[in-house]
PDB file of C-alpha atoms in Angstrom:
ATOM      1  CA  MET A  30     152.680 -76.719 128.901  1.00  0.00           C
ATOM      2  CA  THR A  31     150.550 -78.530 131.475  1.00  0.00           C
ATOM      3  CA  ALA A  32     150.383 -82.290 131.071  1.00  0.00           C
ATOM      4  CA  SER A  33     146.966 -83.850 130.626  1.00  0.00           C
ATOM      5  CA  PRO A  34     145.681 -85.592 133.742  1.00  0.00           C
ATOM      6  CA  PRO A  35     145.727 -89.410 133.563  1.00  0.00           C
ATOM      7  CA  PRO A  36     142.400 -91.139 132.825  1.00  0.00           C
ATOM      8  CA  VAL A  37     140.311 -92.014 135.849  1.00  0.00           C
ATOM      9  CA  LEU A  38     140.307 -95.765 136.408  1.00  0.00           C
ATOM     10  CA  PRO A  39     136.878 -97.402 136.749  1.00  0.00           C
ATOM     11  CA  ASP A  40     138.428 -99.498 139.551  1.00  0.00           C
ATOM     12  CA  ASP A  41     141.565 -98.432 141.415  1.00  0.00           C
ATOM     13  CA  ARG A  42     142.728-102.054 141.577  1.00  0.00           C
ATOM     14  CA  LEU A  43     143.364-101.969 137.834  1.00  0.00           C
ATOM     15  CA  ALA A  44     146.490 -99.887 138.474  1.00  0.00           C
ATOM     16  CA  SER A  45     148.568-102.877 139.575  1.00  0.00           C
ATOM     17  CA  GLY A  46     147.592-104.841 136.464  1.00  0.00           C
ATOM     18  CA  ILE A  47     148.449-101.887 134.249  1.00  0.00           C
ATOM     19  CA  ALA A  48     151.859-101.677 135.914  1.00  0.00           C
ATOM     20  CA  ARG A  49     152.494-105.398 135.354  1.00  0.00           C
ATOM     21  CA  LEU A  50     151.536-105.170 131.698  1.00  0.00           C
ATOM     22  CA  ALA A  51     153.616-102.020 131.192  1.00  0.00           C
ATOM     23  CA  LEU A  52     156.657-103.915 132.469  1.00  0.00           C
ATOM     24  CA  HIS A  53     155.888-106.987 130.373  1.00  0.00           C
ATOM     25  CA  TYR A  54     155.384-105.006 127.161  1.00  0.00           C
ATOM     26  CA  ARG A  55     158.086-102.423 127.796  1.00  0.00           C
ATOM     27  CA  GLY A  56     159.570-101.326 124.489  1.00  0.00           C
ATOM     28  CA  ARG A  57     156.584-102.664 122.561  1.00  0.00           C
ATOM     29  CA  PHE A  58     153.614-100.600 123.751  1.00  0.00           C
ATOM     30  CA  SER A  59     153.371 -97.278 125.554  1.00  0.00           C
ATOM     31  CA  ALA A  60     151.909 -97.033 129.041  1.00  0.00           C
ATOM     32  CA  GLU A  61     149.055 -95.004 127.548  1.00  0.00           C
ATOM     33  CA  THR A  62     148.143 -97.773 125.087  1.00  0.00           C
ATOM     34  CA  ILE A  63     148.199-100.382 127.826  1.00  0.00           C
ATOM     35  CA  GLN A  64     146.093 -98.283 130.159  1.00  0.00           C
ATOM     36  CA  ARG A  65     143.578 -97.583 127.392  1.00  0.00           C
ATOM     37  CA  LEU A  66     143.187-101.270 126.566  1.00  0.00           C
ATOM     38  CA  VAL A  67     142.863-102.304 130.213  1.00  0.00           C
ATOM     39  CA  ILE A  68     140.181 -99.685 130.865  1.00  0.00           C
ATOM     40  CA  ASP A  69     138.354-100.577 127.649  1.00  0.00           C
ATOM     41  CA  SER A  70     138.513-104.294 128.497  1.00  0.00           C
ATOM     42  CA  TYR A  71     137.113-103.637 131.966  1.00  0.00           C
ATOM     43  CA  GLU A  72     134.274-101.503 130.602  1.00  0.00           C
ATOM     44  CA  ARG A  73     133.367-104.071 127.931  1.00  0.00           C
ATOM     45  CA  LEU A  74     133.183-106.826 130.536  1.00  0.00           C
ATOM     46  CA  ALA A  75     131.196-104.589 132.885  1.00  0.00           C
ATOM     47  CA  GLU A  76     128.488-104.138 130.254  1.00  0.00           C
ATOM     48  CA  HIS A  77     127.436-107.770 130.686  1.00  0.00           C
ATOM     49  CA  ALA A  78     128.461-108.473 134.282  1.00  0.00           C
ATOM     50  CA  ARG A  79     125.918-109.158 137.014  1.00  0.00           C
ATOM     51  CA  VAL A  80     128.397-107.856 139.587  1.00  0.00           C
ATOM     52  CA  ARG A  81     131.581-105.887 139.019  1.00  0.00           C
ATOM     53  CA  THR A  82     133.472-106.998 142.120  1.00  0.00           C
ATOM     54  CA  HIS A  83     135.538-109.627 140.333  1.00  0.00           C
ATOM     55  CA  LEU A  84     136.208-107.941 136.985  1.00  0.00           C
ATOM     56  CA  VAL A  85     139.764-106.756 137.643  1.00  0.00           C
ATOM     57  CA  VAL A  86     141.515-110.058 136.912  1.00  0.00           C
ATOM     58  CA  PRO A  87     139.425-110.905 133.810  1.00  0.00           C
ATOM     59  CA  ALA A  88     140.004-107.377 132.494  1.00  0.00           C
ATOM     60  CA  GLU A  89     143.759-107.845 132.787  1.00  0.00           C
ATOM     61  CA  HIS A  90     143.534-111.226 131.067  1.00  0.00           C
ATOM     62  CA  LEU A  91     141.429-109.802 128.237  1.00  0.00           C
ATOM     63  CA  ALA A  92     143.797-106.855 127.828  1.00  0.00           C
ATOM     64  CA  THR A  93     146.750-109.266 127.683  1.00  0.00           C
ATOM     65  CA  GLU A  94     145.076-111.261 124.920  1.00  0.00           C
ATOM     66  CA  ARG A  95     144.382-108.055 122.996  1.00  0.00           C
ATOM     67  CA  LEU A  96     147.946-106.794 123.421  1.00  0.00           C
ATOM     68  CA  ASP A  97     149.384-110.106 122.241  1.00  0.00           C
ATOM     69  CA  ALA A  98     147.096-109.975 119.212  1.00  0.00           C
ATOM     70  CA  LEU A  99     148.093-106.369 118.519  1.00  0.00           C
ATOM     71  CA  ALA A 100     151.772-107.291 118.743  1.00  0.00           C
ATOM     72  CA  HIS A 101     151.150-110.087 116.228  1.00  0.00           C
ATOM     73  CA  ILE A 102     149.361-107.702 113.857  1.00  0.00           C
ATOM     74  CA  GLU A 103     152.227-105.223 114.079  1.00  0.00           C
ATOM     75  CA  GLY A 104     154.743-107.891 113.187  1.00  0.00           C
ATOM     76  CA  ALA A 105     156.412-108.499 116.517  1.00  0.00           C
ATOM     77  CA  PRO A 106     158.838-111.430 116.516  1.00  0.00           C
ATOM     78  CA  GLY A 107     156.861-114.401 117.729  1.00  0.00           C
ATOM     79  CA  CYS A 108     156.375-118.123 117.634  1.00  0.00           C
ATOM     80  CA  GLY A 109     154.669-118.164 114.254  1.00  0.00           C
ATOM     81  CA  LEU A 110     152.024-120.594 115.469  1.00  0.00           C
ATOM     82  CA  PRO A 111     148.623-120.721 113.748  1.00  0.00           C
ATOM     83  CA  ARG A 112     146.017-118.579 115.494  1.00  0.00           C
ATOM     84  CA  VAL A 113     142.429-119.812 115.723  1.00  0.00           C
ATOM     85  CA  LEU A 114     139.473-117.766 116.950  1.00  0.00           C
ATOM     86  CA  PHE A 115     136.102-119.313 117.848  1.00  0.00           C
ATOM     87  CA  VAL A 116     133.084-117.010 117.818  1.00  0.00           C
ATOM     88  CA  CYS A 117     129.503-117.642 118.938  1.00  0.00           C
ATOM     89  CA  SER A 118     126.784-115.383 120.277  1.00  0.00           C
ATOM     90  CA  HIS A 119     127.366-115.527 124.027  1.00  0.00           C
ATOM     91  CA  ASN A 120     130.821-117.168 124.421  1.00  0.00           C
ATOM     92  CA  ALA A 121     129.269-119.220 127.198  1.00  0.00           C
ATOM     93  CA  GLY A 122     128.956-122.601 125.506  1.00  0.00           C
ATOM     94  CA  ARG A 123     130.008-123.690 122.015  1.00  0.00           C
ATOM     95  CA  SER A 124     132.969-121.377 121.453  1.00  0.00           C
ATOM     96  CA  GLN A 125     134.238-121.977 124.986  1.00  0.00           C
ATOM     97  CA  MET A 126     134.098-125.740 124.490  1.00  0.00           C
ATOM     98  CA  ALA A 127     135.791-125.542 121.105  1.00  0.00           C
ATOM     99  CA  ALA A 128     138.590-123.274 122.342  1.00  0.00           C
ATOM    100  CA  ALA A 129     139.220-125.413 125.426  1.00  0.00           C
ATOM    101  CA  LEU A 130     139.251-128.658 123.450  1.00  0.00           C
ATOM    102  CA  LEU A 131     141.571-127.305 120.769  1.00  0.00           C
ATOM    103  CA  ALA A 132     143.976-125.820 123.328  1.00  0.00           C
ATOM    104  CA  HIS A 133     143.970-129.123 125.227  1.00  0.00           C
ATOM    105  CA  ARG A 134     144.590-131.275 122.179  1.00  0.00           C
ATOM    106  CA  ALA A 135     147.008-128.974 120.350  1.00  0.00           C
ATOM    107  CA  GLY A 136     149.442-129.031 123.262  1.00  0.00           C
ATOM    108  CA  GLY A 137     150.731-125.497 122.819  1.00  0.00           C
ATOM    109  CA  HIS A 138     151.080-125.689 119.028  1.00  0.00           C
ATOM    110  CA  VAL A 139     148.126-123.368 118.352  1.00  0.00           C
ATOM    111  CA  VAL A 140     147.210-119.942 119.764  1.00  0.00           C
ATOM    112  CA  VAL A 141     143.521-120.258 120.644  1.00  0.00           C
ATOM    113  CA  SER A 142     140.976-117.545 121.437  1.00  0.00           C
ATOM    114  CA  SER A 143     137.219-117.366 121.794  1.00  0.00           C
ATOM    115  CA  ALA A 144     134.735-114.521 121.993  1.00  0.00           C
ATOM    116  CA  GLY A 145     131.055-113.662 121.744  1.00  0.00           C
ATOM    117  CA  THR A 146     129.179-111.071 119.737  1.00  0.00           C
ATOM    118  CA  ASP A 147     126.895-110.603 122.766  1.00  0.00           C
ATOM    119  CA  PRO A 148     128.780-112.185 125.672  1.00  0.00           C
ATOM    120  CA  ALA A 149     126.926-113.672 128.614  1.00  0.00           C
ATOM    121  CA  ALA A 150     127.673-112.985 132.256  1.00  0.00           C
ATOM    122  CA  GLU A 151     129.234-116.406 132.848  1.00  0.00           C
ATOM    123  CA  VAL A 152     130.094-119.716 131.219  1.00  0.00           C
ATOM    124  CA  GLU A 153     127.273-122.273 131.316  1.00  0.00           C
ATOM    125  CA  PRO A 154     127.984-124.529 134.348  1.00  0.00           C
ATOM    126  CA  VAL A 155     126.884-127.626 132.434  1.00  0.00           C
ATOM    127  CA  VAL A 156     129.463-126.811 129.748  1.00  0.00           C
ATOM    128  CA  ALA A 157     132.204-126.671 132.358  1.00  0.00           C
ATOM    129  CA  GLN A 158     130.958-129.984 133.769  1.00  0.00           C
ATOM    130  CA  ALA A 159     131.045-131.703 130.376  1.00  0.00           C
ATOM    131  CA  LEU A 160     134.590-130.495 129.756  1.00  0.00           C
ATOM    132  CA  THR A 161     135.764-131.528 133.232  1.00  0.00           C
ATOM    133  CA  GLU A 162     134.484-135.028 132.516  1.00  0.00           C
ATOM    134  CA  ALA A 163     136.705-135.035 129.417  1.00  0.00           C
ATOM    135  CA  GLY A 164     139.747-133.939 131.421  1.00  0.00           C
ATOM    136  CA  VAL A 165     139.641-130.317 130.248  1.00  0.00           C
ATOM    137  CA  ASP A 166     139.750-127.543 132.868  1.00  0.00           C
ATOM    138  CA  LEU A 167     137.520-124.517 132.264  1.00  0.00           C
ATOM    139  CA  ALA A 168     137.845-123.064 135.760  1.00  0.00           C
ATOM    140  CA  ASP A 169     139.369-119.719 134.711  1.00  0.00           C
ATOM    141  CA  ALA A 170     137.311-119.192 131.554  1.00  0.00           C
ATOM    142  CA  PHE A 171     134.930-116.257 131.214  1.00  0.00           C
ATOM    143  CA  PRO A 172     132.812-114.890 128.352  1.00  0.00           C
ATOM    144  CA  LYS A 173     134.767-112.303 126.358  1.00  0.00           C
ATOM    145  CA  PRO A 174     133.587-109.633 123.949  1.00  0.00           C
ATOM    146  CA  LEU A 175     134.753-109.750 120.359  1.00  0.00           C
ATOM    147  CA  THR A 176     137.532-107.203 119.776  1.00  0.00           C
ATOM    148  CA  ASP A 177     139.129-105.957 116.564  1.00  0.00           C
ATOM    149  CA  GLU A 178     142.653-106.934 117.591  1.00  0.00           C
ATOM    150  CA  VAL A 179     141.828-110.590 118.179  1.00  0.00           C
ATOM    151  CA  VAL A 180     139.889-110.888 114.922  1.00  0.00           C
ATOM    152  CA  GLN A 181     142.638-109.248 112.884  1.00  0.00           C
ATOM    153  CA  ALA A 182     145.327-111.473 114.424  1.00  0.00           C
ATOM    154  CA  ALA A 183     143.471-114.722 113.686  1.00  0.00           C
ATOM    155  CA  ASP A 184     144.495-116.971 110.807  1.00  0.00           C
ATOM    156  CA  ILE A 185     141.274-118.962 111.081  1.00  0.00           C
ATOM    157  CA  VAL A 186     137.922-117.678 112.367  1.00  0.00           C
ATOM    158  CA  ILE A 187     135.407-120.406 113.210  1.00  0.00           C
ATOM    159  CA  THR A 188     131.848-119.217 113.665  1.00  0.00           C
ATOM    160  CA  MET A 189     129.328-121.195 115.668  1.00  0.00           C
ATOM    161  CA  GLY A 190     125.837-119.807 115.365  1.00  0.00           C
ATOM    162  CA  CYS A 191     126.357-116.051 115.574  1.00  0.00           C
ATOM    163  CA  GLY A 192     124.867-115.375 112.146  1.00  0.00           C
ATOM    164  CA  ASP A 193     125.312-111.971 110.575  1.00  0.00           C
ATOM    165  CA  ALA A 194     126.893-110.613 113.761  1.00  0.00           C
ATOM    166  CA  CYS A 195     130.045-112.661 113.149  1.00  0.00           C
ATOM    167  CA  PRO A 196     132.977-110.682 111.718  1.00  0.00           C
ATOM    168  CA  VAL A 197     134.161-111.070 108.142  1.00  0.00           C
ATOM    169  CA  LEU A 198     137.591-109.736 107.205  1.00  0.00           C
ATOM    170  CA  PRO A 199     139.518-110.307 103.982  1.00  0.00           C
ATOM    171  CA  GLY A 200     142.489-112.639 104.112  1.00  0.00           C
ATOM    172  CA  ARG A 201     141.108-114.894 106.838  1.00  0.00           C
ATOM    173  CA  ARG A 202     140.136-118.517 106.529  1.00  0.00           C
ATOM    174  CA  TYR A 203     136.540-118.873 107.675  1.00  0.00           C
ATOM    175  CA  LEU A 204     134.773-122.011 108.815  1.00  0.00           C
ATOM    176  CA  ASP A 205     131.265-122.383 110.167  1.00  0.00           C
ATOM    177  CA  TRP A 206     130.437-125.236 112.509  1.00  0.00           C
ATOM    178  CA  PRO A 207     126.630-125.602 112.800  1.00  0.00           C
ATOM    179  CA  VAL A 208     126.644-126.995 116.321  1.00  0.00           C
ATOM    180  CA  THR A 209     123.590-126.986 118.615  1.00  0.00           C
ATOM    181  CA  ASP A 210     123.563-124.328 121.336  1.00  0.00           C
ATOM    182  CA  PRO A 211     124.006-126.054 124.741  1.00  0.00           C
ATOM    183  CA  GLU A 212     122.234-123.285 126.652  1.00  0.00           C
ATOM    184  CA  GLY A 213     119.654-124.835 128.952  1.00  0.00           C
ATOM    185  CA  ALA A 214     120.347-128.365 127.692  1.00  0.00           C
ATOM    186  CA  PRO A 215     120.714-131.353 130.051  1.00  0.00           C
ATOM    187  CA  ILE A 216     124.174-132.786 130.612  1.00  0.00           C
ATOM    188  CA  ALA A 217     123.535-135.794 128.350  1.00  0.00           C
ATOM    189  CA  VAL A 218     122.847-133.462 125.413  1.00  0.00           C
ATOM    190  CA  VAL A 219     125.841-131.249 126.236  1.00  0.00           C
ATOM    191  CA  ARG A 220     128.106-134.308 126.238  1.00  0.00           C
ATOM    192  CA  GLY A 221     126.921-135.042 122.709  1.00  0.00           C
ATOM    193  CA  ILE A 222     127.612-131.429 121.659  1.00  0.00           C
ATOM    194  CA  ARG A 223     131.070-131.681 123.221  1.00  0.00           C
ATOM    195  CA  ASP A 224     131.821-134.853 121.271  1.00  0.00           C
ATOM    196  CA  GLU A 225     130.547-133.302 118.034  1.00  0.00           C
ATOM    197  CA  ILE A 226     132.830-130.316 118.530  1.00  0.00           C
ATOM    198  CA  ASP A 227     135.721-132.631 119.338  1.00  0.00           C
ATOM    199  CA  ALA A 228     135.189-134.405 116.020  1.00  0.00           C
ATOM    200  CA  HIS A 229     135.439-131.024 114.264  1.00  0.00           C
ATOM    201  CA  ILE A 230     138.639-130.346 116.244  1.00  0.00           C
ATOM    202  CA  THR A 231     140.138-133.611 115.000  1.00  0.00           C
ATOM    203  CA  GLU A 232     139.482-132.565 111.408  1.00  0.00           C
ATOM    204  CA  LEU A 233     140.807-129.066 112.033  1.00  0.00           C
ATOM    205  CA  LEU A 234     144.058-130.335 113.544  1.00  0.00           C
ATOM    206  CA  THR A 235     144.847-132.329 110.424  1.00  0.00           C
ATOM    207  CA  SER A 236     144.686-129.114 108.372  1.00  0.00           C
ATOM    208  CA  LEU A 237     146.903-126.977 110.606  1.00  0.00           C
ATOM    209  CA  PRO A 238     150.657-126.610 110.239  1.00  0.00           C
ATOM    210  CA  SER A 239     152.987-127.136 113.210  1.00  0.00           C
ATOM    211  CA  THR A 240     150.557-129.276 115.200  1.00  0.00           C
TER     212      THR A 240
END
């Protein structure tokens, strides 16, 4: 019986990332599953990208996040830390700020993700500036699409202005933070949004175990 030909990669440079992930997840996920998720992650990012030249690294990062979430769903031995997912429309402002602030303040005691129902091409520069002023690095962040694995793995889903497009799954704790969208806002306004989100983070941290 002739073996099926391997899927054609949308970018040949993805092959090295697939090989790295196959080694990292050896014994947990098949090479076919890893390749499928990497290709799907690349194609989802490409839908919203202005240019595709630099999508290889983000695609590998997104696939890694999805594989970790899938391993959690399937009951892989893990750290047992609470998992928090922030969702907004574009994952370019509010959810990025919230995820970065929580990760910074939780000090490794929370698994943090963020995503958008309609992700933008890039994070708002003024958002990155406001976080840098607060000592939080957003240099490697990029808008990510919402994926089933990450939603299903979350213990808490915090929505931030995505309306009916936000996911609702049974068994999750849902919070909605009605925070102003920083898109197009001046830095003084974005600083205020950052501080408002940080106040929500303070309240959230008091309710989480192992923080």
